[in-house]
Coordinates of C-alpha atoms in Angstrom, one line a residue:
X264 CA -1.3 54.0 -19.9
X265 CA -2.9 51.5 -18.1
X266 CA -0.3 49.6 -15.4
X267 CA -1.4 45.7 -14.6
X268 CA -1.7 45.5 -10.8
X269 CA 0.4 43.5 -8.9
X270 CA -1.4 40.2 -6.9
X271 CA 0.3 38.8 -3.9
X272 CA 0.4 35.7 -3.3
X273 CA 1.3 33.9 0.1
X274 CA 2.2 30.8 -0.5
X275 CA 3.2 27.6 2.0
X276 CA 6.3 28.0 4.5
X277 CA 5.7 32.0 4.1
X278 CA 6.7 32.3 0.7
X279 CA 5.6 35.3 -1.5
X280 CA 5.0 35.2 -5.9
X281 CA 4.2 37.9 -7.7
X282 CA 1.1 37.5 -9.9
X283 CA 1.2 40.4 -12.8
X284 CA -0.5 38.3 -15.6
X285 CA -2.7 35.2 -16.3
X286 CA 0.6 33.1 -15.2
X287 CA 1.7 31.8 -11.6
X288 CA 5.2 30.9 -10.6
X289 CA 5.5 27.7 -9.1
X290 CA 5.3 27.4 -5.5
X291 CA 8.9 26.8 -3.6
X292 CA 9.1 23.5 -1.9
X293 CA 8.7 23.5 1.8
X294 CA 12.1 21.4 2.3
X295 CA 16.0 22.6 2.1
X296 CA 17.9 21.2 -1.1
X297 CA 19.9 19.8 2.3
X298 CA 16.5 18.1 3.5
X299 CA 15.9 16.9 -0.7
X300 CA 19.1 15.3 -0.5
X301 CA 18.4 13.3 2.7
X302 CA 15.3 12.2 1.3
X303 CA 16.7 11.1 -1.8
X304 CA 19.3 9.2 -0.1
X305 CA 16.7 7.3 1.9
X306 CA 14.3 6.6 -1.5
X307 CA 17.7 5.6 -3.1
X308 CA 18.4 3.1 -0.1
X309 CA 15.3 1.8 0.5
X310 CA 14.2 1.5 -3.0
X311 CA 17.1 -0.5 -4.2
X312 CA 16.6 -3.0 -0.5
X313 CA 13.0 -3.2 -1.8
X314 CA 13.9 -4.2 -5.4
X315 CA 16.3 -6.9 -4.5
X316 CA 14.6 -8.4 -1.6
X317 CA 11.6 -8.8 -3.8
X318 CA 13.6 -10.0 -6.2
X319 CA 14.9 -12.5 -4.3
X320 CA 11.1 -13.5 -3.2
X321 CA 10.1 -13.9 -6.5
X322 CA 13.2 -16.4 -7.5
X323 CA 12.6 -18.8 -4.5
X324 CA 8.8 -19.1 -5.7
X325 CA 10.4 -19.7 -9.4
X326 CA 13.1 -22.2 -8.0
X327 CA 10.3 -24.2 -5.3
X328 CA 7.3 -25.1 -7.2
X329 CA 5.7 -26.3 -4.4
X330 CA 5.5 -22.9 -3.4
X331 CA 3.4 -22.0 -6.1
X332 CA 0.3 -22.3 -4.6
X333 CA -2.5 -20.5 -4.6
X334 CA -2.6 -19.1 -1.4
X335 CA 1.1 -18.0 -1.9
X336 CA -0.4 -16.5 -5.2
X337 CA -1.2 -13.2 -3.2
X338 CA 2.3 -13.0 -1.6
X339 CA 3.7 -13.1 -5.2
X340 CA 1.3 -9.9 -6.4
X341 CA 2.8 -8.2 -3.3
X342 CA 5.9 -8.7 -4.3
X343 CA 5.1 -7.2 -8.1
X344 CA 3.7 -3.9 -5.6
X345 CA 6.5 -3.3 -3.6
X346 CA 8.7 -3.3 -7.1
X347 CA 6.2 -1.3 -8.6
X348 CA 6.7 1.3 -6.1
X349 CA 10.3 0.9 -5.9
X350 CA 11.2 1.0 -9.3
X351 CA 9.0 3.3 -10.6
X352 CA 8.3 5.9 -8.1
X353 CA 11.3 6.0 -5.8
X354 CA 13.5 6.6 -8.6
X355 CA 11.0 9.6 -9.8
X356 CA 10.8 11.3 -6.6
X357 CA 14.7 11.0 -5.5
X358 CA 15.5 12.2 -8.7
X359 CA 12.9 15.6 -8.2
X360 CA 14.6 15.8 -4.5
X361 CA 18.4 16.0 -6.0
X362 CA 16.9 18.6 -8.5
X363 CA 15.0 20.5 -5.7
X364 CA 12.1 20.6 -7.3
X365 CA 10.0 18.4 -9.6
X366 CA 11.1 17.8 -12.6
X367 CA 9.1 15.5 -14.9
X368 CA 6.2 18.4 -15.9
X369 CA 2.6 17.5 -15.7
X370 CA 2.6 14.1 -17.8
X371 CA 5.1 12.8 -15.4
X372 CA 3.4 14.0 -12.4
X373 CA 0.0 12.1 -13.3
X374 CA 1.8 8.8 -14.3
X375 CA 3.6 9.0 -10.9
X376 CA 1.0 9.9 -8.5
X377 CA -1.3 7.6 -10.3
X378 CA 0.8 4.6 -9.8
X379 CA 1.5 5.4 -6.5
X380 CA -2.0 5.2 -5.4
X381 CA -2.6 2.1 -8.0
X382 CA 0.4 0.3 -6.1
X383 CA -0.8 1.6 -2.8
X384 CA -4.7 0.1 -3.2
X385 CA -3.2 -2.8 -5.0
X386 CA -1.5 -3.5 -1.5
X387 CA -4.1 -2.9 0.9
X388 CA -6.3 -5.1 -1.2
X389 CA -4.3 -8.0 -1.2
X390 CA -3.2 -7.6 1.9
X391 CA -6.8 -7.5 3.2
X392 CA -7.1 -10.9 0.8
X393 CA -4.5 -12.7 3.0
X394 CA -6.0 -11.5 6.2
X395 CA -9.5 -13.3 4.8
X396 CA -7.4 -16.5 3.6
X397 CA -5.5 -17.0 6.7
X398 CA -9.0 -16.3 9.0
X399 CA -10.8 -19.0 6.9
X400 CA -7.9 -21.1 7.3
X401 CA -7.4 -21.0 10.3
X402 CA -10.9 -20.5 12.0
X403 CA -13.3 -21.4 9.4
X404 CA -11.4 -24.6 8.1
X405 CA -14.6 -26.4 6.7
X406 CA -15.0 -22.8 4.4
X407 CA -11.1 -22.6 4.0
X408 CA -10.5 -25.8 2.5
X409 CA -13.1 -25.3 -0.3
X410 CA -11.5 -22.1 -1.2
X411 CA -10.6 -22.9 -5.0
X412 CA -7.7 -21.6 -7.3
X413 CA -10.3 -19.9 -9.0
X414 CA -12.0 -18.2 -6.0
X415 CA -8.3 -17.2 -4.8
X416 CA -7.4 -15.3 -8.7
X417 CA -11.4 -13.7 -8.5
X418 CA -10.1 -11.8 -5.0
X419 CA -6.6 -11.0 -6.3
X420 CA -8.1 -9.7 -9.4
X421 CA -10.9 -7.8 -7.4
X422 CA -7.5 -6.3 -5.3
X423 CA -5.9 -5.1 -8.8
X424 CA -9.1 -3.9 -10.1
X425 CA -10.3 -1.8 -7.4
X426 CA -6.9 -0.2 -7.4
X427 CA -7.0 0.8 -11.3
X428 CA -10.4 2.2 -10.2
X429 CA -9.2 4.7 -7.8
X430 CA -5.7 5.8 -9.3
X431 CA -7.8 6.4 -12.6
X432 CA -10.1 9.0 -11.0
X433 CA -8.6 12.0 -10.2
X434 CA -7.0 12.0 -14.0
X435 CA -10.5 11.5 -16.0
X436 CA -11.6 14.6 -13.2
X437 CA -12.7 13.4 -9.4
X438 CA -10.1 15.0 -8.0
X439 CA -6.8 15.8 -9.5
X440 CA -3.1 15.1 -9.2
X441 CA -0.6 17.9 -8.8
X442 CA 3.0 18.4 -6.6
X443 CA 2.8 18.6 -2.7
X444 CA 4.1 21.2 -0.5
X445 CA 7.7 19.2 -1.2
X446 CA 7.9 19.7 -4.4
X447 CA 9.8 16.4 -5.2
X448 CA 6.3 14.3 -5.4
X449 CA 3.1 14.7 -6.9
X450 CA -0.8 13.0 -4.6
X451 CA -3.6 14.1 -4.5
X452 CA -4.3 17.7 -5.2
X453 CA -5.3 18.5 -1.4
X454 CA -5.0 22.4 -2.2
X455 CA -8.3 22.4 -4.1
X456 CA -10.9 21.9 -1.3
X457 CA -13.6 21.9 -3.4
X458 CA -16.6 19.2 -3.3
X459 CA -14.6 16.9 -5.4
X460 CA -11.6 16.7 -3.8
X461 CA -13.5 16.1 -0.5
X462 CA -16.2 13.4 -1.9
X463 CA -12.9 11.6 -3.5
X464 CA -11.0 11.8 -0.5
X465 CA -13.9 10.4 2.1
X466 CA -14.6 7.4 -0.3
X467 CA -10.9 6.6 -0.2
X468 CA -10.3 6.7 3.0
X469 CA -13.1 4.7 4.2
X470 CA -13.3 2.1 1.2
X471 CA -9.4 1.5 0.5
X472 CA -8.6 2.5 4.3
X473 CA -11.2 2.1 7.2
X474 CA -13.1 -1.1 5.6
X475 CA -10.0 -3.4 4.8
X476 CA -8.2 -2.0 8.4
X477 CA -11.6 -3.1 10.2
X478 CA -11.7 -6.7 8.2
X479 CA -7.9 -7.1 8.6
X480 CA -8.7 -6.5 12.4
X481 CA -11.6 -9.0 12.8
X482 CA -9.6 -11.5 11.0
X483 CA -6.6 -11.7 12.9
X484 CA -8.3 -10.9 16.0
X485 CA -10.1 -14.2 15.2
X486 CA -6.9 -15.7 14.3
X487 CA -5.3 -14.7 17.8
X488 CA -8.2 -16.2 19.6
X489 CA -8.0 -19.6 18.0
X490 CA -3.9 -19.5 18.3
X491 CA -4.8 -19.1 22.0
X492 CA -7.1 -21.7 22.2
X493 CA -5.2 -24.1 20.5
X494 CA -2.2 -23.4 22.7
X495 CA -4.4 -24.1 25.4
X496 CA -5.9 -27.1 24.2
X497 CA -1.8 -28.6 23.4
X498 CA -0.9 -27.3 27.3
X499 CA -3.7 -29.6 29.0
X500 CA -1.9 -32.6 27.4
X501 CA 1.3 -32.1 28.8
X502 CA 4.2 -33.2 26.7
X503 CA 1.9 -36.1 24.9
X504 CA 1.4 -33.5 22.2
X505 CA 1.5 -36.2 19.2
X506 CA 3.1 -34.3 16.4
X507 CA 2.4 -37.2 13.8
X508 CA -0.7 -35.4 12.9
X509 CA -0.1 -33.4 10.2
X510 CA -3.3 -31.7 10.6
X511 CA -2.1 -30.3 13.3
X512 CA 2.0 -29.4 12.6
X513 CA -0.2 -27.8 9.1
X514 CA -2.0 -25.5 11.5
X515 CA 1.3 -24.4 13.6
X516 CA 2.8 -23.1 10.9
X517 CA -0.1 -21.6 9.3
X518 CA -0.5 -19.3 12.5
X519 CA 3.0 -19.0 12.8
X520 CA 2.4 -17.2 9.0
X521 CA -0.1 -15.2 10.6
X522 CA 1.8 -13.8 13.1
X523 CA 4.5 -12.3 10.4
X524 CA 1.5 -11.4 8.3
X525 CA -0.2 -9.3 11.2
X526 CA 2.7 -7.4 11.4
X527 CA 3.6 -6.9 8.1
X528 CA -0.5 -5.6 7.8
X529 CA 0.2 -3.0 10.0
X530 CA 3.4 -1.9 8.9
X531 CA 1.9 -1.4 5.1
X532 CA -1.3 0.2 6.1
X533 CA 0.8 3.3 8.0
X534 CA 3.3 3.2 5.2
X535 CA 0.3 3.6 2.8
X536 CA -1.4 6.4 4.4
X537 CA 1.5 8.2 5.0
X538 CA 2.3 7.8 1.0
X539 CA -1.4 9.1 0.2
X540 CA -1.4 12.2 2.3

């Protein structure tokens, strides 16, 4: 009688399956239930900061309307990101890490890796949408001022767009979605190296990566520059400045936005990669 031979194997962290039929087992997290606890702590923490802090964004906009403006349009979409992320997939992914592995079978794991990178581009893009606005503000004001309501929904729904685009790939077969070496989460299915995974990848990386990091740069490189030279420009008149002009007090605190902005850019984009790999 015939005896099925046995296939090893090796899997990540030095772990070992047995292979005696058409089935795998599933491969054991990299992390200590100790080290899935901690992380679902921190999701647990941060998501629920996240939530209510965006929360609380959202209800000054809905309390001020002069807020409600179109330039503050793309702050409000960030906002509906951040809570995407927070309430949807934090909650996914601690709950995976307090069960040690994942838990919400292969449905689950395509909705939440899918809306992770859909939040994720959805960021990036409008975060690269407010690095243009406040460069054509600030540098380009005969461009900036004829920026229309119109013009400002066409690049917020480019943002959205462009991120439904590239979370919808890997499920209708560029690439795929499965867990990673955790476990507790589910990305881009980096353990098939094939051409499609690597074409997918690239194109990412430079489109939703490389291209809005090297705009955002220029911009508020730009934006820097002219911050300078108006400070410069203010010095030479000694303590004259006339701060009647509103033109001017207008442009203070539009730079003064930049500067949080440039450091909220940079902050997202390595939060972003580090979410994607």
């Amino acid at each position: 009688m015939d005896k099925t031979p046995e296939v090893l194997t090796f899997q990540p962290a030095g772990t070992v399956s047995i292979n005696t039929s058409a089935a795998t087992t599933e491969v054991d997290s990299v992390f200590s239930q100790r080290e899935h606890n901690i992380v679902a702590a921190y999701l647990i923490t941060a998501g629920i900061v996240s939530i209510l802090s965006n929360i609380v964004v959202l209800g000054i906009f809905v309390k001020y309307k002069e807020l409600r403006t179109a330039t503050n349009a793309i702050i409000i979409n960030l906002a509906f990101t951040d809570i995407g992320v927070s309430g949807i997939g934090y909650p996914m992914s601690a709950a995976s890490d307090l069960h040690g592995s994942w838990k919400f079978g292969n449905v689950g794991c395509q909705i939440y890796a899918g809306l992770n990178i859909f939040f994720g581009m959805a960021s990036i893009g409008l975060l690269t949408v407010v690095a243009i606005d406040r460069y054509l503000t600030i540098c380009r004001p005969n461009i900036g001022r004829r920026i229309t309501s119109f013009h400002y929904a066409a690049m917020i729904l480019a943002a959205w767009i462009n991120a439904v685009f590239w979370s919808v790939m890997p499920i209708v077969g560029w690439s795929s979605y499965a867990p990673d070496p955790t476990g507790a989460t589910c990305t881009i299915n980096w353990r098939k190296n094939d051409a499609s995974f690597i074409s997918y990848t690239m194109t990412v990386v430079v489109v939703n990566f490389i291209v809005p990091l090297l705009v955002m740069l220029y911009c508020y490189y730009n934006v820097s520059r002219t911050m300078k030279g108006y400070d410069s420009r203010n010095s030479l008149g000694g303590g004259n400045l006339d701060w009647s002009d509103q033109a001017d007090v207008t442009k203070v605190r539009r730079i003064g936005h930049s500067i949080f902005f440039i450091i909220h850019v940079f902050c997202s984009i390595l939060k972003h990669l580090a979410k994607f790999w």
